[in-house]
Short mmCIF file of N, CA, C and O in Angstrom, two decimals:
data_model
loop_
_atom_site.label_atom_id
_atom_site.label_comp_id
_atom_site.label_asym_id
_atom_site.label_seq_id
_atom_site.Cartn_x
_atom_site.Cartn_y
_atom_site.Cartn_z
N UNK A 1 -2.45 10.09 -18.60
CA UNK A 1 -1.32 9.56 -17.41
C UNK A 1 -3.31 8.75 -16.08
O UNK A 1 -4.08 8.89 -17.02
N UNK A 2 -2.45 8.41 -15.16
CA UNK A 2 -3.51 7.39 -14.32
C UNK A 2 -4.26 8.28 -13.66
O UNK A 2 -5.18 7.73 -13.17
N UNK A 3 -4.05 9.52 -13.62
CA UNK A 3 -4.48 10.40 -12.26
C UNK A 3 -6.31 10.73 -12.73
O UNK A 3 -6.64 9.99 -11.35
N UNK A 4 -7.14 10.43 -13.61
CA UNK A 4 -8.60 10.46 -13.29
C UNK A 4 -9.34 8.64 -13.01
O UNK A 4 -9.87 8.95 -12.59
N UNK A 5 -8.16 8.08 -13.11
CA UNK A 5 -8.84 6.99 -12.46
C UNK A 5 -8.01 6.12 -10.62
O UNK A 5 -8.61 5.80 -9.89
N UNK A 6 -7.58 7.39 -9.78
CA UNK A 6 -7.17 7.22 -8.98
C UNK A 6 -8.60 8.24 -8.39
O UNK A 6 -8.48 9.55 -8.00
N UNK A 7 -9.66 7.03 -8.08
CA UNK A 7 -10.23 8.23 -7.04
C UNK A 7 -10.45 8.18 -5.24
O UNK A 7 -11.50 8.49 -4.83
N UNK A 8 -9.98 7.75 -4.88
CA UNK A 8 -9.23 7.22 -3.53
C UNK A 8 -8.78 8.70 -2.80
O UNK A 8 -7.24 8.55 -3.85
N UNK A 9 -8.51 8.73 -1.84
CA UNK A 9 -7.08 9.41 -0.54
C UNK A 9 -6.46 9.29 0.07
O UNK A 9 -7.47 7.87 1.14
N UNK A 10 -5.86 8.20 0.29
CA UNK A 10 -5.17 7.26 1.54
C UNK A 10 -4.20 7.91 1.93
O UNK A 10 -3.04 8.63 1.58
N UNK A 11 -3.48 7.92 3.67
CA UNK A 11 -2.75 7.82 4.29
C UNK A 11 -2.06 6.80 4.03
O UNK A 11 -2.33 5.88 4.41
N UNK A 12 -0.38 8.24 4.36
CA UNK A 12 0.85 6.91 4.51
C UNK A 12 1.04 6.90 5.42
O UNK A 12 1.41 8.13 6.30
N UNK A 13 1.34 5.65 6.10
CA UNK A 13 2.01 5.91 7.64
C UNK A 13 3.06 4.35 7.22
O UNK A 13 3.09 3.72 6.68
N UNK A 14 3.95 5.04 7.80
CA UNK A 14 5.46 4.71 7.89
C UNK A 14 6.19 4.66 9.36
O UNK A 14 6.14 4.38 10.17
N UNK A 15 7.27 3.02 9.11
CA UNK A 15 7.71 2.31 10.24
C UNK A 15 8.54 3.24 10.71
O UNK A 15 8.98 3.42 9.50
N UNK A 16 8.96 3.08 11.94
CA UNK A 16 9.19 4.50 13.03
C UNK A 16 10.42 3.75 13.89
O UNK A 16 9.85 3.45 14.51
N UNK A 17 11.77 3.69 13.85
CA UNK A 17 12.41 2.49 14.45
C UNK A 17 12.78 3.16 15.76
O UNK A 17 14.15 4.28 15.62
N UNK A 18 12.93 3.44 16.67
CA UNK A 18 13.52 4.13 18.01
C UNK A 18 14.37 3.50 19.13
O UNK A 18 13.63 2.10 20.38
N UNK A 19 15.55 3.78 19.28
CA UNK A 19 15.11 3.30 21.44
C UNK A 19 14.60 2.39 22.21
O UNK A 19 14.43 3.96 22.03
N UNK A 20 14.65 1.50 22.35
CA UNK A 20 13.84 1.46 23.66
C UNK A 20 13.92 1.30 25.40
O UNK A 20 13.51 1.65 26.34
N UNK A 21 15.35 2.09 25.17
CA UNK A 21 15.58 2.76 26.77
C UNK A 21 16.22 1.52 27.92
O UNK A 21 16.87 1.44 28.07
N UNK A 22 15.87 0.31 26.67
CA UNK A 22 17.11 -0.69 27.65
C UNK A 22 17.89 -1.87 26.92
O UNK A 22 17.37 -3.52 26.76
N UNK A 23 18.06 -1.46 24.96
CA UNK A 23 18.86 -2.36 24.43
C UNK A 23 18.22 -2.44 22.72
O UNK A 23 18.64 -3.46 22.63
N UNK A 24 17.06 -2.55 22.76
CA UNK A 24 16.22 -3.25 21.94
C UNK A 24 15.83 -0.94 20.72
O UNK A 24 15.96 -0.83 21.45
N UNK A 25 14.70 -2.19 20.02
CA UNK A 25 14.18 -0.50 19.83
C UNK A 25 12.71 -1.02 19.73
O UNK A 25 12.22 -1.68 19.73
N UNK A 26 11.29 0.55 19.67
CA UNK A 26 10.08 0.40 19.85
C UNK A 26 10.54 0.72 18.68
O UNK A 26 11.06 2.27 17.62
N UNK A 27 8.74 0.10 17.12
CA UNK A 27 8.23 0.34 16.39
C UNK A 27 7.05 0.86 16.16
O UNK A 27 6.66 0.28 16.84
N UNK A 28 7.59 1.94 15.65
CA UNK A 28 6.24 2.88 16.01
C UNK A 28 5.01 3.28 14.20
O UNK A 28 6.29 4.08 13.95
N UNK A 29 4.39 3.20 14.20
CA UNK A 29 3.94 3.99 12.76
C UNK A 29 3.41 5.65 12.87
O UNK A 29 3.03 5.96 13.98
N UNK A 30 4.27 6.86 11.90
CA UNK A 30 4.54 7.36 11.93
C UNK A 30 3.62 8.34 10.92
O UNK A 30 3.50 7.75 9.47
N UNK A 31 2.03 9.15 10.92
CA UNK A 31 1.67 9.59 9.39
C UNK A 31 2.75 10.54 9.32
O UNK A 31 3.39 11.10 9.53
N UNK A 32 2.92 9.93 7.24
CA UNK A 32 3.87 11.45 6.51
C UNK A 32 3.10 12.76 5.88
O UNK A 32 1.65 11.59 5.74
N UNK A 33 2.91 13.08 5.68
CA UNK A 33 2.66 14.33 5.50
C UNK A 33 1.48 14.20 4.41
O UNK A 33 1.50 15.84 4.43
N UNK A 34 2.23 13.81 3.50
CA UNK A 34 1.50 14.19 2.28
C UNK A 34 0.64 13.01 2.16
O UNK A 34 0.93 11.68 2.04
N UNK A 35 -0.83 12.57 2.56
CA UNK A 35 -1.73 11.82 1.46
C UNK A 35 -1.36 11.33 0.15
O UNK A 35 -0.57 12.57 -0.69
N UNK A 36 -2.03 10.39 -0.44
CA UNK A 36 -1.44 9.90 -2.16
C UNK A 36 -3.14 9.59 -2.75
O UNK A 36 -4.08 9.05 -1.49
N UNK A 37 -2.63 9.67 -3.30
CA UNK A 37 -4.41 9.16 -4.55
C UNK A 37 -4.43 8.20 -4.62
O UNK A 37 -2.84 8.00 -5.20
N UNK A 38 -5.08 7.74 -4.82
CA UNK A 38 -5.01 5.71 -5.33
C UNK A 38 -6.39 5.26 -5.68
O UNK A 38 -7.13 5.59 -5.16
N UNK A 39 -6.61 4.03 -6.56
CA UNK A 39 -7.07 2.75 -7.08
C UNK A 39 -6.94 1.64 -6.43
O UNK A 39 -5.59 1.63 -6.71
N UNK A 40 -7.49 1.61 -5.35
CA UNK A 40 -7.92 -0.34 -5.15
C UNK A 40 -8.19 -1.07 -5.33
O UNK A 40 -9.74 -0.53 -5.99
N UNK A 41 -7.28 -2.08 -6.25
CA UNK A 41 -8.94 -3.27 -7.12
C UNK A 41 -8.30 -4.78 -6.55
O UNK A 41 -7.06 -4.80 -5.36
N UNK A 42 -8.30 -5.61 -5.86
CA UNK A 42 -8.54 -6.42 -5.72
C UNK A 42 -7.61 -7.60 -6.86
O UNK A 42 -8.44 -7.50 -7.94
N UNK A 43 -6.44 -8.34 -6.75
CA UNK A 43 -5.87 -8.87 -7.55
C UNK A 43 -6.95 -10.59 -8.80
O UNK A 43 -7.70 -10.42 -7.29
N UNK A 44 -6.70 -10.59 -9.98
CA UNK A 44 -6.61 -12.00 -9.92
C UNK A 44 -6.19 -13.42 -9.83
O UNK A 44 -5.78 -13.06 -9.19
N UNK A 45 -6.52 -13.69 -10.14
CA UNK A 45 -6.37 -14.85 -9.16
C UNK A 45 -4.90 -15.88 -9.55
O UNK A 45 -4.73 -16.31 -8.42
N UNK A 46 -4.58 -15.48 -10.95
CA UNK A 46 -3.30 -15.72 -10.98
C UNK A 46 -1.62 -14.65 -10.81
O UNK A 46 -1.22 -15.24 -9.49
N UNK A 47 -2.80 -13.89 -9.58
CA UNK A 47 -1.77 -13.26 -8.67
C UNK A 47 -1.58 -13.37 -7.88
O UNK A 47 -0.49 -13.51 -7.13
N UNK A 48 -2.93 -13.27 -7.08
CA UNK A 48 -2.96 -14.55 -5.98
C UNK A 48 -2.53 -15.51 -5.68
O UNK A 48 -1.93 -15.93 -4.54
N UNK A 49 -2.34 -16.56 -6.70
CA UNK A 49 -1.91 -17.87 -6.88
C UNK A 49 -0.05 -17.46 -6.75
O UNK A 49 0.52 -18.35 -5.62
N UNK A 50 0.39 -16.26 -7.25
CA UNK A 50 2.16 -16.04 -7.89
C UNK A 50 2.06 -16.41 -6.08
O UNK A 50 2.85 -15.95 -5.09
N UNK A 51 1.34 -14.67 -5.57
CA UNK A 51 1.88 -14.83 -4.19
C UNK A 51 2.19 -15.85 -3.55
O UNK A 51 2.22 -15.74 -2.26
N UNK A 52 0.54 -16.85 -2.96
CA UNK A 52 1.16 -17.69 -2.15
C UNK A 52 2.58 -18.64 -2.47
O UNK A 52 2.86 -19.06 -1.35
N UNK A 53 2.41 -18.70 -3.60
CA UNK A 53 3.35 -19.36 -4.23
C UNK A 53 5.25 -19.24 -2.88
O UNK A 53 5.38 -19.63 -2.92
N UNK A 54 4.85 -17.79 -3.31
CA UNK A 54 6.07 -17.38 -3.14
C UNK A 54 5.72 -16.66 -1.03
O UNK A 54 7.04 -16.08 -0.41
N UNK A 55 5.03 -17.63 -0.53
CA UNK A 55 4.63 -17.53 0.87
C UNK A 55 4.06 -15.81 2.00
O UNK A 55 4.15 -15.66 2.43
N UNK A 56 3.12 -15.20 0.22
CA UNK A 56 3.27 -13.78 0.92
C UNK A 56 1.50 -13.90 0.66
O UNK A 56 1.26 -14.78 -0.71
N UNK A 57 0.32 -13.55 0.98
CA UNK A 57 -1.04 -12.91 0.61
C UNK A 57 -1.46 -11.58 -0.12
O UNK A 57 -1.53 -10.32 0.78
N UNK A 58 -0.85 -11.53 -0.98
CA UNK A 58 -1.33 -10.01 -1.90
C UNK A 58 -3.08 -10.18 -2.32
O UNK A 58 -3.69 -11.21 -3.33
N UNK A 59 -3.91 -9.07 -1.08
CA UNK A 59 -5.55 -9.41 -1.07
C UNK A 59 -5.94 -8.35 -2.02
O UNK A 59 -7.54 -7.98 -2.41
N UNK A 60 -4.53 -7.24 -2.15
CA UNK A 60 -5.24 -5.96 -2.99
C UNK A 60 -4.38 -5.61 -3.66
O UNK A 60 -3.01 -5.47 -3.37
N UNK A 61 -4.38 -5.03 -5.05
CA UNK A 61 -4.02 -4.38 -5.70
C UNK A 61 -3.67 -2.03 -5.63
O UNK A 61 -5.07 -2.38 -6.29
N UNK A 62 -2.70 -1.58 -5.37
CA UNK A 62 -3.01 -0.21 -5.81
C UNK A 62 -2.15 0.79 -6.54
O UNK A 62 -0.21 0.25 -6.06
N UNK A 63 -3.24 1.08 -7.30
CA UNK A 63 -2.32 1.35 -8.54
C UNK A 63 -1.87 3.24 -7.80
O UNK A 63 -3.17 3.57 -7.07
N UNK A 64 -0.55 3.76 -8.13
CA UNK A 64 -0.93 5.50 -7.23
C UNK A 64 0.50 6.58 -8.51
O UNK A 64 0.81 5.51 -9.13
N UNK A 65 -0.13 7.20 -8.76
CA UNK A 65 0.72 8.20 -9.16
C UNK A 65 2.16 8.17 -9.46
O UNK A 65 3.38 7.39 -8.53
N UNK A 66 3.25 8.54 -10.64
CA UNK A 66 4.51 7.31 -9.99
C UNK A 66 5.35 8.70 -8.95
O UNK A 66 6.37 8.15 -8.53
N UNK A 67 4.68 9.53 -8.59
CA UNK A 67 5.66 11.05 -7.39
C UNK A 67 5.24 9.45 -6.54
O UNK A 67 5.64 10.42 -5.21
N UNK A 68 4.55 8.82 -6.20
CA UNK A 68 3.67 9.00 -4.86
C UNK A 68 5.03 8.29 -3.74
O UNK A 68 4.98 7.21 -4.73
N UNK A 69 5.07 8.83 -2.43
CA UNK A 69 6.34 8.21 -1.80
C UNK A 69 4.98 6.84 -0.64
O UNK A 69 4.76 7.62 -0.16
N UNK A 70 5.55 6.35 -1.16
CA UNK A 70 4.95 5.11 -0.54
C UNK A 70 6.91 3.92 -0.41
O UNK A 70 6.73 3.68 -2.35
N UNK A 71 6.77 2.77 0.32
CA UNK A 71 7.42 1.88 -0.03
C UNK A 71 6.88 0.54 0.87
O UNK A 71 6.64 0.90 1.22
N UNK A 72 7.99 -0.45 -0.15
CA UNK A 72 7.43 -2.14 1.12
C UNK A 72 7.66 -1.14 2.40
O UNK A 72 8.51 -0.61 3.51
N UNK A 73 7.10 -2.21 3.72
CA UNK A 73 6.16 -2.15 4.82
C UNK A 73 5.54 -0.52 5.97
O UNK A 73 5.15 -0.98 6.00
N UNK A 74 5.03 0.29 4.74
CA UNK A 74 4.98 1.65 5.01
C UNK A 74 2.70 0.84 4.96
O UNK A 74 2.82 -0.52 4.58
N UNK A 75 1.60 1.12 5.65
CA UNK A 75 0.70 0.74 6.02
C UNK A 75 -0.38 2.15 4.69
O UNK A 75 0.28 3.53 5.35
N UNK A 76 -1.37 1.51 3.76
CA UNK A 76 -2.19 2.82 3.36
C UNK A 76 -3.25 2.43 4.79
O UNK A 76 -3.83 1.97 4.18
N UNK A 77 -4.15 4.12 4.68
CA UNK A 77 -5.46 3.75 4.99
C UNK A 77 -6.34 4.46 4.68
O UNK A 77 -5.66 6.15 4.01
N UNK A 78 -7.83 4.46 4.93
CA UNK A 78 -9.15 5.30 4.15
C UNK A 78 -9.84 4.44 4.04
O UNK A 78 -9.37 2.80 4.29
N UNK A 79 -10.67 4.99 4.46
CA UNK A 79 -12.60 4.15 4.69
C UNK A 79 -12.76 2.75 5.01
O UNK A 79 -13.29 1.75 5.10
N UNK A 80 -11.50 2.89 6.33
CA UNK A 80 -11.72 1.97 6.73
C UNK A 80 -11.03 0.81 7.48
O UNK A 80 -11.37 -0.09 7.52
N UNK A 81 -10.36 0.80 5.37
CA UNK A 81 -8.85 -0.06 5.18
C UNK A 81 -7.58 0.29 5.61
O UNK A 81 -7.22 1.12 5.62
N UNK A 82 -6.97 -1.03 6.29
CA UNK A 82 -5.93 -0.61 6.63
C UNK A 82 -4.43 -1.46 5.06
O UNK A 82 -5.05 -2.98 5.14
N UNK A 83 -4.24 -0.99 4.38
CA UNK A 83 -3.63 -2.28 3.55
C UNK A 83 -2.04 -2.05 4.24
O UNK A 83 -1.23 -0.77 3.69
N UNK A 84 -1.33 -3.22 4.17
CA UNK A 84 -0.01 -2.86 4.41
C UNK A 84 0.65 -3.59 3.60
O UNK A 84 0.73 -4.39 1.94
N UNK A 85 1.77 -2.77 2.59
CA UNK A 85 2.32 -2.78 1.39
C UNK A 85 3.49 -3.58 1.89
O UNK A 85 4.24 -3.84 2.17
N UNK A 86 3.05 -4.61 0.82
CA UNK A 86 4.20 -6.05 0.83
C UNK A 86 5.61 -5.72 -0.80
O UNK A 86 6.46 -5.92 -0.38
N UNK A 87 5.18 -5.06 -2.19
CA UNK A 87 6.00 -4.27 -2.19
C UNK A 87 5.74 -3.25 -3.49
O UNK A 87 4.49 -2.78 -3.11
N UNK A 88 6.13 -2.56 -4.16
CA UNK A 88 6.39 -1.27 -5.23
C UNK A 88 7.13 -1.70 -5.77
O UNK A 88 8.10 -2.34 -6.55
N UNK A 89 6.24 -1.57 -7.29
CA UNK A 89 7.06 -1.83 -8.28
C UNK A 89 6.52 -0.59 -9.47
O UNK A 89 5.20 -0.02 -9.31
N UNK A 90 7.42 -0.34 -10.99
CA UNK A 90 6.34 1.05 -11.75
C UNK A 90 7.08 -0.26 -13.13
O UNK A 90 8.28 -0.53 -13.50
N UNK A 91 5.96 -0.03 -13.75
CA UNK A 91 6.53 0.32 -14.66
C UNK A 91 7.09 0.42 -15.60
O UNK A 91 7.92 2.49 -15.32
N UNK A 92 7.56 0.19 -17.40
CA UNK A 92 9.51 0.50 -17.18
C UNK A 92 8.57 1.74 -18.70
O UNK A 92 9.64 2.90 -18.36
N UNK A 93 6.77 2.06 -18.62
CA UNK A 93 6.99 3.37 -19.31
C UNK A 93 6.40 4.55 -17.91
O UNK A 93 6.36 5.64 -17.79
N UNK A 94 6.82 4.15 -16.78
CA UNK A 94 6.44 4.87 -15.44
C UNK A 94 5.47 6.00 -15.38
O UNK A 94 5.01 7.69 -15.23
N UNK A 95 4.12 5.25 -16.47
CA UNK A 95 2.75 6.44 -15.72
C UNK A 95 2.22 5.83 -14.91
O UNK A 95 1.45 6.48 -14.10
N UNK A 96 2.43 4.71 -13.68
CA UNK A 96 1.76 4.64 -12.10
C UNK A 96 2.92 4.24 -11.64
O UNK A 96 3.77 3.24 -12.21
N UNK A 97 2.36 3.39 -10.16
CA UNK A 97 3.32 2.67 -9.57
C UNK A 97 2.10 1.57 -8.87
O UNK A 97 1.64 2.41 -8.87
N UNK A 98 2.40 0.88 -9.00
CA UNK A 98 1.85 -0.28 -8.47
C UNK A 98 2.33 -0.54 -6.65
O UNK A 98 4.16 -0.86 -6.77
N UNK A 99 1.48 -0.61 -5.63
CA UNK A 99 1.96 -1.33 -4.81
C UNK A 99 1.04 -3.02 -4.52
O UNK A 99 -0.38 -2.48 -4.64
N UNK A 100 1.79 -3.67 -4.06
CA UNK A 100 0.77 -4.36 -3.72
C UNK A 100 0.72 -5.37 -1.83
O UNK A 100 1.50 -4.79 -1.57
N UNK A 101 -0.39 -4.87 -2.07
CA UNK A 101 -1.03 -5.09 -0.08
C UNK A 101 -1.79 -6.18 0.10
O UNK A 101 -2.57 -7.12 -0.70
N UNK A 102 -1.51 -6.22 0.95
CA UNK A 102 -2.95 -7.39 2.19
C UNK A 102 -3.57 -6.65 3.00
O UNK A 102 -2.78 -5.44 3.61
N UNK A 103 -4.58 -6.58 3.22
CA UNK A 103 -5.25 -6.31 3.87
C UNK A 103 -5.62 -6.56 5.37
O UNK A 103 -5.61 -7.97 5.77
N UNK A 104 -5.31 -5.67 6.42
CA UNK A 104 -5.15 -6.16 7.60
C UNK A 104 -6.35 -5.74 8.38
O UNK A 104 -7.37 -4.42 8.50
N UNK A 105 -7.06 -6.54 8.35
CA UNK A 105 -9.09 -6.50 9.46
C UNK A 105 -8.65 -6.95 11.05
O UNK A 105 -7.53 -7.86 10.90
N UNK A 106 -9.18 -6.67 11.57
CA UNK A 106 -9.13 -6.20 13.23
C UNK A 106 -10.23 -7.48 13.33
O UNK A 106 -10.60 -7.89 12.73
N UNK A 107 -9.85 -7.92 14.50
CA UNK A 107 -10.20 -9.12 14.49
C UNK A 107 -12.17 -9.12 15.15
O UNK A 107 -12.41 -8.04 15.06
N UNK A 108 -12.35 -9.78 15.06
CA UNK A 108 -13.94 -10.06 14.89
C UNK A 108 -14.69 -9.23 13.66
O UNK A 108 -15.22 -9.05 13.45
N UNK A 109 -13.73 -8.87 12.32
CA UNK A 109 -14.11 -8.80 11.17
C UNK A 109 -14.89 -9.07 10.21
O UNK A 109 -13.84 -10.47 10.59
#
């Protein structure tokens, strides 16, 4: 199993949509009940190039347990970082889940 490699705990924040009372919608991020164990890596040059060709900025790869409730559009937060999930994939052997993410940095950082 991958469990012994997962050296971080991340909060999962998921977008929630509600009517704004004026015919539109407000989107807020809601913290999910369960945090996830993870390993956060930087992608290799080939992975970054592939993401750029697809019009995306893949700055970090997050490895998770197969049961982790993480979806595209979620934010993973921990250790002062906010990672926006671009996509989630599982290998055919289902030993782990992989989330391709982009780091969101506040202004002035």
